[in-house]
Coordinates of C-alpha atoms in Angstrom, one line a residue:
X1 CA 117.2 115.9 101.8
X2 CA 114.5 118.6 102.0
X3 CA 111.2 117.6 100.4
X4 CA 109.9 120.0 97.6
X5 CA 106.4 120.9 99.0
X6 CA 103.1 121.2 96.1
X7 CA 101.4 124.9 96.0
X8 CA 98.6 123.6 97.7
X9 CA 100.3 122.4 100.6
X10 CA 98.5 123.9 103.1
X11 CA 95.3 123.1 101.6
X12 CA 96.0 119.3 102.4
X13 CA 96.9 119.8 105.7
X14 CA 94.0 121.9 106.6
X15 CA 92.1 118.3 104.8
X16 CA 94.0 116.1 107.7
X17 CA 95.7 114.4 104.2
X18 CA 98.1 111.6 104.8
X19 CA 101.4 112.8 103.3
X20 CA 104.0 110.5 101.5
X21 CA 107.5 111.2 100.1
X22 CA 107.2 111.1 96.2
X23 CA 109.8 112.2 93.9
X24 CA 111.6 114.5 96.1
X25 CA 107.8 115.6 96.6
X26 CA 105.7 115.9 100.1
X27 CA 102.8 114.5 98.5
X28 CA 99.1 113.6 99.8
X29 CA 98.6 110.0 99.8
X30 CA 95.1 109.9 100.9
X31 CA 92.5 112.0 102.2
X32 CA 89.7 109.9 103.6
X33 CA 90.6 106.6 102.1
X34 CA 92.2 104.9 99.2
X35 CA 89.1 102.7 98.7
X36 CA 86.5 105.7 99.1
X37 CA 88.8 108.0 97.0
X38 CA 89.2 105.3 94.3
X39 CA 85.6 104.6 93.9
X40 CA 84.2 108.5 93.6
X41 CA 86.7 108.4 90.6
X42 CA 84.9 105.1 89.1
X43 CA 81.8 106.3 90.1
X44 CA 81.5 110.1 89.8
X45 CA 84.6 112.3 89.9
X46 CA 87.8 112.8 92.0
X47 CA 90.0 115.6 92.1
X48 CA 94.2 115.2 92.4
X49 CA 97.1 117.6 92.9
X50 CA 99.6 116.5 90.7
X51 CA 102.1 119.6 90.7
X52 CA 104.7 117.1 91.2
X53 CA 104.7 116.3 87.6
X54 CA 107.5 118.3 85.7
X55 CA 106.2 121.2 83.3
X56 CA 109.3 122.8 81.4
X57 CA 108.4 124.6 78.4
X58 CA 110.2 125.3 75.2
X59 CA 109.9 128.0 72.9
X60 CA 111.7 129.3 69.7
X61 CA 112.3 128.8 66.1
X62 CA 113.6 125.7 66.8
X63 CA 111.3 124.0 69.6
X64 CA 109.7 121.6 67.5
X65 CA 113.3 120.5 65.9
X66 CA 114.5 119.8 69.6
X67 CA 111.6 118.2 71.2
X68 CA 111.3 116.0 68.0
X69 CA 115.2 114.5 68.7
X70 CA 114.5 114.3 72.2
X71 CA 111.3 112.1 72.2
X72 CA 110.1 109.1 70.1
X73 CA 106.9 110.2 68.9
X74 CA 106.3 112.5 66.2
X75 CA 106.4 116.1 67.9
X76 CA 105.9 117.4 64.0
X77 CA 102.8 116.0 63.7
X78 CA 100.8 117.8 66.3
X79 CA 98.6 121.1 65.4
X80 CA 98.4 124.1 67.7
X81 CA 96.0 122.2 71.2
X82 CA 97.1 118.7 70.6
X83 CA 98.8 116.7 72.8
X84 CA 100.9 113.4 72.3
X85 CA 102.5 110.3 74.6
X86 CA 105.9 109.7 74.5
X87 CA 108.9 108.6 75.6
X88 CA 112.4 110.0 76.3
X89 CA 115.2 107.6 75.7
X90 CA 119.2 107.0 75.3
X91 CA 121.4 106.4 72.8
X92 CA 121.1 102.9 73.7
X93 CA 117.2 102.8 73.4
X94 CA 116.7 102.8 77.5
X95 CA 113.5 104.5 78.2
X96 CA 114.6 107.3 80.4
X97 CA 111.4 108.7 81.3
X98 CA 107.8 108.7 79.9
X99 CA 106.4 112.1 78.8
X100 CA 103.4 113.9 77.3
X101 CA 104.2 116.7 74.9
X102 CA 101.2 119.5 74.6
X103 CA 101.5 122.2 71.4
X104 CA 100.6 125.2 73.1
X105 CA 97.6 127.2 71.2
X106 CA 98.5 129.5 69.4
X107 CA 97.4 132.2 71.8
X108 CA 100.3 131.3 74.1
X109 CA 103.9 132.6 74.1
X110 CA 105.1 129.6 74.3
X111 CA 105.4 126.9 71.8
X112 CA 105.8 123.5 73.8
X113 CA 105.0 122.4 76.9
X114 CA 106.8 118.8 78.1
X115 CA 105.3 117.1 81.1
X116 CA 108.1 114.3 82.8
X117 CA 107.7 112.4 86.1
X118 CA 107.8 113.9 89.5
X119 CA 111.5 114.9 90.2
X120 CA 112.9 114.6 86.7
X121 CA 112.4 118.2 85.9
X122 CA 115.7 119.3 86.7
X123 CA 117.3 116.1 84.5
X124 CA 115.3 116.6 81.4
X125 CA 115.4 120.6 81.6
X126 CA 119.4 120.0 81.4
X127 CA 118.7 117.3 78.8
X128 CA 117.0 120.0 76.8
X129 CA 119.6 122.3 77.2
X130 CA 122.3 120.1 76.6
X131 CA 121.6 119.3 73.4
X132 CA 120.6 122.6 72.6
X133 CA 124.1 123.8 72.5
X134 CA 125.3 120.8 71.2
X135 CA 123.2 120.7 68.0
X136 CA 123.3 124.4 67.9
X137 CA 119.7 125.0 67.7
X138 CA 117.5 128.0 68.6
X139 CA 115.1 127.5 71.7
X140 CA 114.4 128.9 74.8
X141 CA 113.8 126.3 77.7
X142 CA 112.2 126.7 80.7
X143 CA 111.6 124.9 83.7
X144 CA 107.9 126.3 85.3
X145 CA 107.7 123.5 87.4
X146 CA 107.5 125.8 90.6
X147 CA 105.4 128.2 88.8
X148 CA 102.3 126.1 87.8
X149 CA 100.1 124.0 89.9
X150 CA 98.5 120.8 87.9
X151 CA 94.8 120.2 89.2
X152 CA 93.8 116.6 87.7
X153 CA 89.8 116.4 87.9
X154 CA 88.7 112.8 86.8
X155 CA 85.5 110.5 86.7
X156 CA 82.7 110.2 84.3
X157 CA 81.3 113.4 86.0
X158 CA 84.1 115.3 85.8
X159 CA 83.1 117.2 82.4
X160 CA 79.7 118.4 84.1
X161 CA 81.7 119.6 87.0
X162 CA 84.2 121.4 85.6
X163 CA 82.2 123.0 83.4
X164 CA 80.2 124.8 86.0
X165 CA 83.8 126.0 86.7
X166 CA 85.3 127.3 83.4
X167 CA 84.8 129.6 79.8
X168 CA 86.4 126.5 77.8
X169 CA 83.6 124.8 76.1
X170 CA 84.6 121.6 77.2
X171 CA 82.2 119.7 75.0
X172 CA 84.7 121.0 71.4
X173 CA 87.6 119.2 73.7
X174 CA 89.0 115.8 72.2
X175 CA 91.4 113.5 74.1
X176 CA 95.0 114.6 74.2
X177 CA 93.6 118.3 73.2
X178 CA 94.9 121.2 75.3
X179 CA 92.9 125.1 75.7
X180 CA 93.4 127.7 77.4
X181 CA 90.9 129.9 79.1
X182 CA 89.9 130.8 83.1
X183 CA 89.2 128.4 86.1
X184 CA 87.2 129.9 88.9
X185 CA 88.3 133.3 87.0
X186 CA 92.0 131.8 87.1
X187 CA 93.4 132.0 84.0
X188 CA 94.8 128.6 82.8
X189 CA 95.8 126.1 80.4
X190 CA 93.0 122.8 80.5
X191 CA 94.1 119.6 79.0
X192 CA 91.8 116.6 78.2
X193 CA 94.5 114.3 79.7
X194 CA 95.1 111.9 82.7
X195 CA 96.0 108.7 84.6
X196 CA 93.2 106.9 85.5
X197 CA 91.4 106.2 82.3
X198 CA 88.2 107.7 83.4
X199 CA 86.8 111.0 81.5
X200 CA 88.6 113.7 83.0
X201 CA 91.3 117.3 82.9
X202 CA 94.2 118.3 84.1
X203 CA 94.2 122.1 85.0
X204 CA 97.5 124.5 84.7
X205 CA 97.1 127.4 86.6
X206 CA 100.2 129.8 88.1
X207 CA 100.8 128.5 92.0
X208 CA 99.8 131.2 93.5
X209 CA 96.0 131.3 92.0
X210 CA 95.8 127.5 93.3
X211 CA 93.7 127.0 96.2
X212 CA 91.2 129.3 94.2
X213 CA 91.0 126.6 91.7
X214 CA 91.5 123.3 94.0
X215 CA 88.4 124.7 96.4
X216 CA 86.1 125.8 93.4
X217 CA 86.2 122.4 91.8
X218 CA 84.0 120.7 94.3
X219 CA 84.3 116.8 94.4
X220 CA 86.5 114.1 96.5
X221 CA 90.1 115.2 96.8
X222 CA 92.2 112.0 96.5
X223 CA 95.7 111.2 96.6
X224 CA 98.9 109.4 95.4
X225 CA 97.5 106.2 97.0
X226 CA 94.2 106.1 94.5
X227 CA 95.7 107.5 91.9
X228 CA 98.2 104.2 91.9
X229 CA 95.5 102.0 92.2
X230 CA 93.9 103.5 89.4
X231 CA 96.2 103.4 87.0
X232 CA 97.3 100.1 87.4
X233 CA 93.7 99.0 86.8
X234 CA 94.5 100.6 83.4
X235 CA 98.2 99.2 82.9
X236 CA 100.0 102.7 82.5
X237 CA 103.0 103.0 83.6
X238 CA 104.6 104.2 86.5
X239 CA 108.0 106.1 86.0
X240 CA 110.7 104.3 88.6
X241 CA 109.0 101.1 89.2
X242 CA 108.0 99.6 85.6
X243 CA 110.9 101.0 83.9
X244 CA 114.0 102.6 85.5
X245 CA 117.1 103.0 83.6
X246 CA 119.0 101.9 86.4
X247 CA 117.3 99.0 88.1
X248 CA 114.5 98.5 85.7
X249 CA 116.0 99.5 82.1
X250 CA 113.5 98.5 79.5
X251 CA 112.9 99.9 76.0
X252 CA 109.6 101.2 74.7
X253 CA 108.9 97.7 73.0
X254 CA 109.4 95.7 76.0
X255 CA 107.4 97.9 78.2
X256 CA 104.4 97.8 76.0
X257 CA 104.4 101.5 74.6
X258 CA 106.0 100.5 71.1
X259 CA 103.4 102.9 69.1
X260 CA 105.0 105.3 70.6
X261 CA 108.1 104.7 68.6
X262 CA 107.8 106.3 65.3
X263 CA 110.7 105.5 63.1
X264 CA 110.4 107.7 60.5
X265 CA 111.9 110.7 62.4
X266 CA 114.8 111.5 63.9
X267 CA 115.5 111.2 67.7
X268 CA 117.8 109.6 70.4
X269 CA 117.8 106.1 70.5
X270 CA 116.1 105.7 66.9
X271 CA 118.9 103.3 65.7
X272 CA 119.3 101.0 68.6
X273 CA 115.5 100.7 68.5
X274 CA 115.4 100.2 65.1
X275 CA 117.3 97.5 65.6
X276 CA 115.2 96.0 68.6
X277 CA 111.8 97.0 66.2
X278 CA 112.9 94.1 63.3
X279 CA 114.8 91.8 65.7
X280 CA 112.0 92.0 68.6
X281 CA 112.4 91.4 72.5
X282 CA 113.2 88.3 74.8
X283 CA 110.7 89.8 77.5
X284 CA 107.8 92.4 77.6
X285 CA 105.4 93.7 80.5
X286 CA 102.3 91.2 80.9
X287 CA 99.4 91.8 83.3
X288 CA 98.4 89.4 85.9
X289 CA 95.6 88.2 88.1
X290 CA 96.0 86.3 91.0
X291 CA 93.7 83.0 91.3
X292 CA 94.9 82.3 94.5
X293 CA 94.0 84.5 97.4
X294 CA 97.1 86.6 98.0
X295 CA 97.9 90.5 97.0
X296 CA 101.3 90.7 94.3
X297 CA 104.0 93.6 95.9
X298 CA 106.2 95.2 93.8
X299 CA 109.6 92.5 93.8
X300 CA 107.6 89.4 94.5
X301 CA 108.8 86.5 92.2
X302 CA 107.0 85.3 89.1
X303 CA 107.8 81.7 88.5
X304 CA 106.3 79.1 85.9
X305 CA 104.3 76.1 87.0
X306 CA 107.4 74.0 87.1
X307 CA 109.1 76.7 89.8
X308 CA 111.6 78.2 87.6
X309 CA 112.4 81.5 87.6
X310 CA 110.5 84.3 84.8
X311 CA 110.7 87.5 86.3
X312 CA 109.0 89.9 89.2
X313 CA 106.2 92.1 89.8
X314 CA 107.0 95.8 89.0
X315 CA 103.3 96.9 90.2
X316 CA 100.9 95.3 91.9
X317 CA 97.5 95.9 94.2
X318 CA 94.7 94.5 95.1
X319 CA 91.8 96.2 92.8
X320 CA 89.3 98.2 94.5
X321 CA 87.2 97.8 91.4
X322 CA 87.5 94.3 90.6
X323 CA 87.7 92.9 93.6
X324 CA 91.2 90.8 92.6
X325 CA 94.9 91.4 93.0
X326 CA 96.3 91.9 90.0
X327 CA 99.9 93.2 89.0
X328 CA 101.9 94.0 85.8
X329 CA 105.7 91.6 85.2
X330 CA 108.2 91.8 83.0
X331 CA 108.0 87.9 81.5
X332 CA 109.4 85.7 78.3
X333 CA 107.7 86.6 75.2
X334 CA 106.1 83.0 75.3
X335 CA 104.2 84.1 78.6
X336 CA 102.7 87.1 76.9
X337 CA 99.8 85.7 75.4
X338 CA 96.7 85.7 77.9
X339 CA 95.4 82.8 80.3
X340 CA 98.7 81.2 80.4
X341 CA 99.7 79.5 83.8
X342 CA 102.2 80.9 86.7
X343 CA 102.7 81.5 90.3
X344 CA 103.8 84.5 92.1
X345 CA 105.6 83.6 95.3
X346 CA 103.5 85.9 97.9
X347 CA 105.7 85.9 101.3
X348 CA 107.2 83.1 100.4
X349 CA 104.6 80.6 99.2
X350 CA 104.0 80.1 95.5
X351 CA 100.5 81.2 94.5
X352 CA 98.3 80.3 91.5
X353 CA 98.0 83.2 88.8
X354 CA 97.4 84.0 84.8
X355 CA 98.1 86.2 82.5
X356 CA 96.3 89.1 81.5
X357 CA 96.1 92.0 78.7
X358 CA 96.1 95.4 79.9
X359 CA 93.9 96.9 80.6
X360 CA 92.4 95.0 83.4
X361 CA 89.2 97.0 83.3
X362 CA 87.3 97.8 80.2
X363 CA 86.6 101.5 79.9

C-alpha cells in the first residue's frame, strides 16, 4: 500500500525527521528526540504536523440535522466558533471513532467542519453521505483532507508565539473556540484545541501555503512519538489502540468519555446506550502506575494480586514528565477506584502496580 504523504513532507525531511507509518500516513515520529521534543512542550512550546487528522466539512440547510444523528454530543448547541468532543458510534453503541466538531464562523462558507482520526476520512465522509441519502436530508459534504494542512502549536508559550505570528487576537480565544484570520499572511482557520493538555492551537491553512506557516512559527518541531507520550500523560484517547470496533470495541461509558453522550438528542447508537447509561458497564478504562521498575506495552497482561486474569494495557510509556511508567487498561468496575492493587506481567514476570485516575499529570 502506498503511504499518503503530509503537505509538509519535504519540510521534515529537509529536518533529518524519523518517519513512521501512521494511518495510511508517512508521518514524522521524531525530530531530535522524543524526550527533548516532549519536554519543550511541558516547558515552553512545540510545534506538530498533524494533517493526518481527517477534515471533511459539511454545509447546507441541513448540516447541523446530520452531524447531530451522526455524533453523540449536542451538535445543536454550539454557536457560530465553538467547538465540541464527540464520538461517532453504531447502532449497537460501538465507538467507531472519536471526533471534534468545529461551527465554522459565520464568515465561512461552510457550516461544519468534523475532524476524525488519521485514515478514517474516507469511512466517515461515506458515513456522512450515506445517511444523507438515506434520511433524505440537504447537505453538501466534503472531504478537504488533502486540501488543508493542520499545524498544532502547543506549550504554555505557545499563545505568545503564535501571536507574534497572526491578526486573531488570541487573548478573546476560549478552549474549544475556533477563528479565522491570516498565519504568516496565510489565511486560515485557528482553533484553541489539541492533544497534549498544554495551552496551545491547531492551525488550518490550504496545503500549499504550509511550509510558510510551519517555518514562521518558530519553536521545536516534534513528532508522532511525543505527541503519544503526551497525551497519554493526559489519558486521551488514542483512536485504534484504546478503542477499536474491531479488536478493541468499547462504548463511550466504558472508555471513560460518557459526557459525551448526551441523551436528549437524536443520534446513532442513542438507544443501545441508553440502555448501557441506566444498566452501567462490567469494565471501564483505568489508569495505572507501575511500582515496580518495568515499562507497560500496549498487550501486556493486567492480572490481580491473586494472578487471575483482568484485562491488558491498551497504552502505555514510560513518562518523560513523571519519571514513571504508567499505562491506561480496560479493568472490572471494582478495580476502577484509585490505589487498588495489581500486577502487569512485563516480559513475562508479573510486576507490582496501582490504579490511577486520569489524568496522570495535573495541568
Amino acid at each position: 500500500m502506498t503511504l499518503r504523504s503530509p503537505p509538509l513532507s519535504e519540510a521534515h525531511e529537509a529536518a533529518d525527521a524519523r518517519f513512521t507509518d501512521f494511518g495510511g500516513w508517512e508521518m514524522p515520529v521524531e525530530f531530535t528526540s522524543i524526550r527533548e521534543e516532549h519536554a519543550a512542550v511541558r516547558s515552553s512550546a512545540g510545534k506538530f504536523d498533524v494533517s493526518h487528522m481527517g477534515q471533511i466539512t459539511v454545509s447546507g440547510s441541513d448540516a447541523a440535522a446530520l452531524t447531530q444523528r451522526l455524533t453523540t454530543n449536542d451538535v445543536t448547541a454550539l454557536d457560530y466558533g465553538e467547538a465540541q468532543y464527540g464520538a461517532i458510534t453504531d447502532e449497537d453503541g460501538v465507538m467507531l471513532d472519536d471526533v471534534v466538531v468545529y461551527r465554522l464562523p459565520e464568515t465561512e462558507h461552510d457550516d461544519f467542519l468534523f475532524v476524525p482520526n488519521a485514515g478514517h476520512d474516507g469511512e466517515m465522509t461515506e458515513r456522512w453521505e450515506d445517511h444523507r441519502e438515506e434520511w433524505g436530508l440537504d447537505a453538501a459534504v466534503t472531504n478537504r483532507t488533502t486540501e488543508y494542512a493542520m499545524i498544532a502549536v502547543q506549550g504554555p508559550d505557545a499563545p505568545e508565539l503564535l501571536a507574534e505570528r497572526t491578526n486573531v487576537n488570541l487573548g478573546e480565544m476560549d478552549r474549544f473556540d475556533i477563528g479565522g484570520g491570516a498565519v504568516a499572511e496565510v489565511s486560515s482557520l485557528i482553533a484553541r484545541t489539541g492533544y497534549t493538555g498544554e495551552r496551545g492551537f491547531e492551525v488550518l491553512c490550504p496545503s500549499g501555503s504550509a511550509a510558510a506557516v510551519w517555518n514562521a512559527i518558530e519553536c521545536q518541531p516534534c513528532g508522532l512519538g511525543a505527541r503519544d507520550t503526551l497525551r497519554l500523560e493526559m489519558g486521551f484517547l488514542l483512536s485504534g489502540q484504546d478503542f477499536d470496533p474491531e479488536d478493541e470495541p468499547r462504548n463511550p461509558y466504558e472508555a471513560g468519555i460518557g459526557w459525551t453522550v448526551k441523551l436528549d438528542t437524536e443520534f446513532v447508537g442513542r438507544d443501545a446506550l441508553e440502555g448501557v447509561e441506566a444498566q452501567g458497564v462490567s469494565e471501564k478504562l483505568v489508569g495505572l502506575e507501575l511500582i515496580d521498575r518495568g515499562v507497560p506495552r500496549q498487550g501486556y497482561e493486567v492480572e490481580s494480586p491473586d494472578g487471575d486474569s483482568l484485562g491488558h494495557v491498551t497504552s502505555g510509556t514510560m513518562s518523560p514528565t513523571l519519571g514513571e511508567p504508567i499505562a491506561l487498561a480496560y479493568l472490572p468496575v471494582e478495580y476502577s477506584d484509585p490505589d487498588q492493587s495489581v500486577r502487569v506481567v512485563v516480559r513475562g514476570e508479573p510486576k507490582k502496580a496501582r490504579t490511577r485516575t486520569p489524568p496522570f499529570l495535573d495541568r
